[in-house]
JSON list of C-alpha atoms in Angstrom, two decimals:
[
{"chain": "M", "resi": 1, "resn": "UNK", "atom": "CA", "xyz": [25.62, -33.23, 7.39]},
{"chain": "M", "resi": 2, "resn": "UNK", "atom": "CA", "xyz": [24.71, -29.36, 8.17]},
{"chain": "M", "resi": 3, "resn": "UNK", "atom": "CA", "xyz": [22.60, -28.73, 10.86]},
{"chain": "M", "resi": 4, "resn": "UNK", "atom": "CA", "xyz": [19.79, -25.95, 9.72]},
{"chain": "M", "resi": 5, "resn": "UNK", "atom": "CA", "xyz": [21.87, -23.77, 12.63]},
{"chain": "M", "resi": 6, "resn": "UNK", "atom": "CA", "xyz": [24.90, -23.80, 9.99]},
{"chain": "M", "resi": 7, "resn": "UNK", "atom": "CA", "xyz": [23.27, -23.27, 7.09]},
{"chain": "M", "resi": 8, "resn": "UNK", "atom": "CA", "xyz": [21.45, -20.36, 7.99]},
{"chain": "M", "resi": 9, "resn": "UNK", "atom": "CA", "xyz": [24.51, -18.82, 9.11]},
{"chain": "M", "resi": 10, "resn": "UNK", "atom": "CA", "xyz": [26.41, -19.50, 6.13]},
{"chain": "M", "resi": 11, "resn": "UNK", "atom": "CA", "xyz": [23.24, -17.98, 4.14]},
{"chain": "M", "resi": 12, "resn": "UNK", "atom": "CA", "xyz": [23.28, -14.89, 6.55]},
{"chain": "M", "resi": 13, "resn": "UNK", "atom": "CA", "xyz": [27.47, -14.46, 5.79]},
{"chain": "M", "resi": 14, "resn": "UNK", "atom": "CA", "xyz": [26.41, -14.88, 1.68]},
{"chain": "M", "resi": 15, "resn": "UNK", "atom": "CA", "xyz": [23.91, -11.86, 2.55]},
{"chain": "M", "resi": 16, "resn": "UNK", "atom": "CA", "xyz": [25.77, -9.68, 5.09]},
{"chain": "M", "resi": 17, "resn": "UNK", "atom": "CA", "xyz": [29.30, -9.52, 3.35]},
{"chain": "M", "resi": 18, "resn": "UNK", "atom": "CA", "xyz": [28.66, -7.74, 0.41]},
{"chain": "M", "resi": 19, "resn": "UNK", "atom": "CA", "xyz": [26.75, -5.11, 2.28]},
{"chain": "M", "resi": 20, "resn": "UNK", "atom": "CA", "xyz": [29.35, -4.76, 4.50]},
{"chain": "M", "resi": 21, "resn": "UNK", "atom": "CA", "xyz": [32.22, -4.79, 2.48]},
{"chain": "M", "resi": 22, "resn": "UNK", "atom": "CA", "xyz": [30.29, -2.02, 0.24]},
{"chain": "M", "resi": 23, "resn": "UNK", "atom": "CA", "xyz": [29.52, 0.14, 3.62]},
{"chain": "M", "resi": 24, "resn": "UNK", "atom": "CA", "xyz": [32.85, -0.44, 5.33]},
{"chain": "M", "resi": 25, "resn": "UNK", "atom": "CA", "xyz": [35.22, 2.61, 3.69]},
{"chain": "M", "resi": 26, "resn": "UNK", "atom": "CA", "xyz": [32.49, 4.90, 5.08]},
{"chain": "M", "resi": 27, "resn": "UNK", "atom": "CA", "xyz": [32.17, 3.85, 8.15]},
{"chain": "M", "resi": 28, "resn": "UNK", "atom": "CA", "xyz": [36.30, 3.94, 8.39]},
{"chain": "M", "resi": 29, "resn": "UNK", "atom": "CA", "xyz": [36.22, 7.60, 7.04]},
{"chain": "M", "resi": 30, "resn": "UNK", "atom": "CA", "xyz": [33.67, 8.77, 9.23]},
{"chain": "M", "resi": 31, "resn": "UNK", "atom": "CA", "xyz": [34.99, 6.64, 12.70]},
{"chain": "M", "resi": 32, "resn": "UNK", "atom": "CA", "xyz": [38.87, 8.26, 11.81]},
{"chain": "M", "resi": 33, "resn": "UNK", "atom": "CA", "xyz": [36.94, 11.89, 11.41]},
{"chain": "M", "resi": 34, "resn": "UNK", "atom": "CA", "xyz": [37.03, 14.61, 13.80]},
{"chain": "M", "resi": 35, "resn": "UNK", "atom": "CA", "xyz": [33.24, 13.86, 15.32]},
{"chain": "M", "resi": 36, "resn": "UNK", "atom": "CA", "xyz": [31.76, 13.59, 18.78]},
{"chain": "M", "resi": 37, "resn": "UNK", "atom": "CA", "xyz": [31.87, 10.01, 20.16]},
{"chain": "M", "resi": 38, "resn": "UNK", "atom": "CA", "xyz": [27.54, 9.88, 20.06]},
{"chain": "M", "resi": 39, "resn": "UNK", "atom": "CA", "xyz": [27.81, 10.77, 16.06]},
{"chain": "M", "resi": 40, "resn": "UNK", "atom": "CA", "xyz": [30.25, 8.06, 15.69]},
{"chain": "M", "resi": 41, "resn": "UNK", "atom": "CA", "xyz": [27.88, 5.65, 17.73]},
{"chain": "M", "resi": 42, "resn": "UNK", "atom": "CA", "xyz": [25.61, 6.63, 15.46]},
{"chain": "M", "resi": 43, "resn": "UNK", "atom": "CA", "xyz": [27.34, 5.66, 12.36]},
{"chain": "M", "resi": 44, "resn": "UNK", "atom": "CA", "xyz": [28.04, 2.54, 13.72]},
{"chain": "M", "resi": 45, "resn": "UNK", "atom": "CA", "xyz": [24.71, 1.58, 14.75]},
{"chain": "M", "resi": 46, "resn": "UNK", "atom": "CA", "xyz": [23.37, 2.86, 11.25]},
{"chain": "M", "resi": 47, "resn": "UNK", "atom": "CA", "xyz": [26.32, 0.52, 9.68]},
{"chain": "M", "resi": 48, "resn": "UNK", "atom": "CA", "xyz": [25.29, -2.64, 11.28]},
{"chain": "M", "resi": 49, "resn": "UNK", "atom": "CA", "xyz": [21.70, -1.91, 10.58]},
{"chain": "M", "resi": 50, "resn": "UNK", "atom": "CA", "xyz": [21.59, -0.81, 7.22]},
{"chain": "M", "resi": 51, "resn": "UNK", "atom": "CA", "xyz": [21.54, -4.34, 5.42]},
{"chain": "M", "resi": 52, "resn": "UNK", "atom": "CA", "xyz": [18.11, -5.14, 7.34]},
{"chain": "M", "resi": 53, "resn": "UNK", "atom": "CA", "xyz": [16.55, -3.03, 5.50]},
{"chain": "M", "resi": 54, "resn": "UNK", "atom": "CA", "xyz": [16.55, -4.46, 1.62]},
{"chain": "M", "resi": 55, "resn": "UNK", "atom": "CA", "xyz": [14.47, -7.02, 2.61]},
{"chain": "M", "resi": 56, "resn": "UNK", "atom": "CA", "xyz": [11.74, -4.58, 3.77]},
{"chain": "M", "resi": 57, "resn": "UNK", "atom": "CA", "xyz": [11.90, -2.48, 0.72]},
{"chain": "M", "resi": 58, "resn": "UNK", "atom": "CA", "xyz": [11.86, -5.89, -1.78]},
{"chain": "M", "resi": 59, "resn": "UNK", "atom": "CA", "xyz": [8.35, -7.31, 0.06]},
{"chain": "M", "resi": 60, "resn": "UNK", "atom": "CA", "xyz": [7.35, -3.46, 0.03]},
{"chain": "M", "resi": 61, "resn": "UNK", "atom": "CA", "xyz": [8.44, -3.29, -3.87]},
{"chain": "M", "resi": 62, "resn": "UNK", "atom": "CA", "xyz": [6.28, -6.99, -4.35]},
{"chain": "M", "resi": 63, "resn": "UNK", "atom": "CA", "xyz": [3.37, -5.53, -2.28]},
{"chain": "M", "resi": 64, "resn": "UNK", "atom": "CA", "xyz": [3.11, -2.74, -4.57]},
{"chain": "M", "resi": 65, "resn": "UNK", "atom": "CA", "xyz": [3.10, -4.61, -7.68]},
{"chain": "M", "resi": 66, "resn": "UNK", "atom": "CA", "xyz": [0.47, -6.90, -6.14]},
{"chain": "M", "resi": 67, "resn": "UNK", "atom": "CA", "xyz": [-1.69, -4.04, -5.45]},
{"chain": "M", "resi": 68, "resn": "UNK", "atom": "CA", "xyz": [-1.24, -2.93, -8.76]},
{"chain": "M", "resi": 69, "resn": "UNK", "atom": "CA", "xyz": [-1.72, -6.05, -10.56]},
{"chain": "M", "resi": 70, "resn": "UNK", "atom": "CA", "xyz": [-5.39, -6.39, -8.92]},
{"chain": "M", "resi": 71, "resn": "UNK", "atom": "CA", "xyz": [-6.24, -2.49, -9.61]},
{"chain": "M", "resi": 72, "resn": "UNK", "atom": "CA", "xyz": [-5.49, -2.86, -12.91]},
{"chain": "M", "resi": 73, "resn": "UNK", "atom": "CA", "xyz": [-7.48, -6.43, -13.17]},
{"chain": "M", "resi": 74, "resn": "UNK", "atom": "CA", "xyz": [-10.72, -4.97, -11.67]},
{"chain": "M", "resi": 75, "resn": "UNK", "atom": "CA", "xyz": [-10.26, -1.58, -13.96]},
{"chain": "M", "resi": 76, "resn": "UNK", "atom": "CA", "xyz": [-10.08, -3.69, -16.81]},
{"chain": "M", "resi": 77, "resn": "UNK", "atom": "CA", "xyz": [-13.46, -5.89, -15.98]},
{"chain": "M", "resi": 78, "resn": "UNK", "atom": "CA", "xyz": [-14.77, -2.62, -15.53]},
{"chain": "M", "resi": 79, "resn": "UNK", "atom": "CA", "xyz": [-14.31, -1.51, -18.56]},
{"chain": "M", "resi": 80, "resn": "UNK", "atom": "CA", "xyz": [-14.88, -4.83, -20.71]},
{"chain": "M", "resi": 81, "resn": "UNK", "atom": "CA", "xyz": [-18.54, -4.82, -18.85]},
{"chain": "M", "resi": 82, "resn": "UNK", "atom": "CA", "xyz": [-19.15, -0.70, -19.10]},
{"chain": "M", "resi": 83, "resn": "UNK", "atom": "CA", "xyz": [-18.03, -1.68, -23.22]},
{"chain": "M", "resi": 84, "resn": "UNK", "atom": "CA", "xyz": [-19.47, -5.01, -23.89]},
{"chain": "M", "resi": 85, "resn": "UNK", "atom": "CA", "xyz": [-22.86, -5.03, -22.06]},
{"chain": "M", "resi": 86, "resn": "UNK", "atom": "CA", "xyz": [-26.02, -2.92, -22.78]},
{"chain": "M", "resi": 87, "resn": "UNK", "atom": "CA", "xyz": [-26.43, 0.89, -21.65]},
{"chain": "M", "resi": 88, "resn": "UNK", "atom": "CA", "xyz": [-25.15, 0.60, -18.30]},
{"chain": "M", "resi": 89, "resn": "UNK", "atom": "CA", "xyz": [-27.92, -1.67, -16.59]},
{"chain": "M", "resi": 90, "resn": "UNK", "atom": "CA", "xyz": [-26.11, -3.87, -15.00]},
{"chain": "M", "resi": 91, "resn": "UNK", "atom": "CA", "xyz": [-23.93, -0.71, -13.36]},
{"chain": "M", "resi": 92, "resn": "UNK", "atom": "CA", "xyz": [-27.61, 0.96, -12.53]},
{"chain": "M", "resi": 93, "resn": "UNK", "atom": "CA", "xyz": [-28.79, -2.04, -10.79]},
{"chain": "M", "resi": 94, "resn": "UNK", "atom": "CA", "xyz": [-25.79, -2.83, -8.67]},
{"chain": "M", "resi": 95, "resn": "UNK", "atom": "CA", "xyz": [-26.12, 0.84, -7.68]},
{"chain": "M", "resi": 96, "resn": "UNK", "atom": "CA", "xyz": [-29.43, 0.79, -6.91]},
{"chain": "M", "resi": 97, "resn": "UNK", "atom": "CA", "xyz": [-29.35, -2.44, -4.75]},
{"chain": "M", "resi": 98, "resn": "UNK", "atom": "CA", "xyz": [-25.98, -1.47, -2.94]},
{"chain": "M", "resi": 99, "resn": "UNK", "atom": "CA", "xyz": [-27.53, 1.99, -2.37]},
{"chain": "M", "resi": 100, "resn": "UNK", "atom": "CA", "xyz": [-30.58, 0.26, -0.71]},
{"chain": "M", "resi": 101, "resn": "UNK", "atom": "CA", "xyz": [-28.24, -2.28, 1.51]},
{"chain": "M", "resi": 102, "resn": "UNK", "atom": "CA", "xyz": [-26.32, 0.30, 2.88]},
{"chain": "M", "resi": 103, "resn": "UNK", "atom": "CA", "xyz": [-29.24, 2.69, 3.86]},
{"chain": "M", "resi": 104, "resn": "UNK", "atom": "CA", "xyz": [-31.30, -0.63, 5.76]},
{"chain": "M", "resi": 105, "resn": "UNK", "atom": "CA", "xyz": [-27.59, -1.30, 7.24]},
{"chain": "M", "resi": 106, "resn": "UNK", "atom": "CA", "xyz": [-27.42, 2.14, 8.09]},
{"chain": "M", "resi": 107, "resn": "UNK", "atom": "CA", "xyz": [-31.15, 2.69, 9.50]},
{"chain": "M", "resi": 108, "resn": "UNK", "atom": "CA", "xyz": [-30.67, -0.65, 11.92]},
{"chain": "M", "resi": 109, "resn": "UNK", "atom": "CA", "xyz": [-27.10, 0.96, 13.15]},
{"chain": "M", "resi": 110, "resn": "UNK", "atom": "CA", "xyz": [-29.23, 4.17, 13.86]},
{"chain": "M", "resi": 111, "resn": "UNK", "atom": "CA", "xyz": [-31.92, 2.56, 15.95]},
{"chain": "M", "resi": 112, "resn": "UNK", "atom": "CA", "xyz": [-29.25, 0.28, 17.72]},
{"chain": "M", "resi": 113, "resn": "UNK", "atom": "CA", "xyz": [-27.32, 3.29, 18.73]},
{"chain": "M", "resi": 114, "resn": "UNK", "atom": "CA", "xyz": [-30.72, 5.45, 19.13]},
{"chain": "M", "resi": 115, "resn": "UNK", "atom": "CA", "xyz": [-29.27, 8.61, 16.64]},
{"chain": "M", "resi": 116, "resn": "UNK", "atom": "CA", "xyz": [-31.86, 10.35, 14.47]},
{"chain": "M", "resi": 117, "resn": "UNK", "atom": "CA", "xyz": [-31.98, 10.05, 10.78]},
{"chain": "M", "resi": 118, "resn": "UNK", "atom": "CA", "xyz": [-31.15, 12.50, 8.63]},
{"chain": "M", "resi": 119, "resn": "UNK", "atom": "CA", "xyz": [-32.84, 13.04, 5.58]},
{"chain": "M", "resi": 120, "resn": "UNK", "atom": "CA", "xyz": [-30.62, 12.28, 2.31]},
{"chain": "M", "resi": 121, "resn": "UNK", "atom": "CA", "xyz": [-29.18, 15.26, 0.78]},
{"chain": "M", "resi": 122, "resn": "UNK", "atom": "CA", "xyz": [-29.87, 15.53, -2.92]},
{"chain": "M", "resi": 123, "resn": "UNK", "atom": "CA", "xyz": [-27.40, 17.12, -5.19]},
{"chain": "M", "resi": 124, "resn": "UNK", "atom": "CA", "xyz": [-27.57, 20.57, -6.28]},
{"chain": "M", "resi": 125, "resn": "UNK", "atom": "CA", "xyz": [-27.38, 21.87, -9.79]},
{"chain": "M", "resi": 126, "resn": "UNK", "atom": "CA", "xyz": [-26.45, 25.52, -10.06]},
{"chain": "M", "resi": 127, "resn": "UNK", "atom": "CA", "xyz": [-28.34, 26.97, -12.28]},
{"chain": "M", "resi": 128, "resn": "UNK", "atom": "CA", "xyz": [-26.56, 29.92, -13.80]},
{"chain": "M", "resi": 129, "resn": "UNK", "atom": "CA", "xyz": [-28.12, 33.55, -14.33]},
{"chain": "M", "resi": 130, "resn": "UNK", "atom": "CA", "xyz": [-27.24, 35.46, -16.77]},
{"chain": "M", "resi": 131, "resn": "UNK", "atom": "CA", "xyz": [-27.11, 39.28, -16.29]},
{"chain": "M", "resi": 132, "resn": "UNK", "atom": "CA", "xyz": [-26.76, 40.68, -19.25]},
{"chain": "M", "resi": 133, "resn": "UNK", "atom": "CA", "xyz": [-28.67, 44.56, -20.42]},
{"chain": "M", "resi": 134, "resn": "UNK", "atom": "CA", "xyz": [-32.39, 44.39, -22.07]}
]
């Protein structure tokens, strides 16, 4: 039977020959080119690496989608409980209780670290004059 040493190789050939059979007329164009030895070295180092890179752009790709799937799952029980439930409450009380854990978290940092406390700003409304003739 196959040792796991062989069949990872012969999985690795199954992924690496396409890529370089797709990559190789480039490679031979460039290498037969009139370029400095260092740009050529650089072709072939970008040749042999270039198929490690799908991989990272797939789990990237899957990561994204993830990300989405679970933005668009909270946005939606946000919405079903801003439309289905009464006026808001539940939104004004989960304010109003995170508001008040974070400022006790925030007053016990402040004495640990000994900083002053700043009041909290409040928000300002411009109030607009009008100028107009009497």
């Amino acid at each position: 039977m196959f040792s796991a040493y062989e069949i990872f190789l012969f999985i690795l050939i199954l992924y690496l020959l396409p890529f370089y059979l797709f990559l190789s007329p480039g490679l031979v164009g460039y290498y037969f080119g009139k370029i400095s030895d260092t740009q050529k070295g650089l072709q072939i180092l970008a040749f042999v690496l270039t198929p490690l890179f799908p991989p990272f752009v797939l789990a990237w790709c899957f990561l994204v989608a993830v990300f989405a799937f679970v933005f668009m799952f909270v946005a939606y029980l946000v919405y079903w409980i801003r439309m289905y439930l009464p006026f808001g409450i539940i939104f004004k009380a989960w304010y109003r209780i995170s508001s008040r854990l974070l400022g006790r978290v925030r007053q016990m940092l402040e004495a640990l670290f000994g900083l002053e406390s700043a009041p909290p700003e409040r928000a300002v409304i411009p109030v607009s004059v009008n100028a107009g003739s009497d």
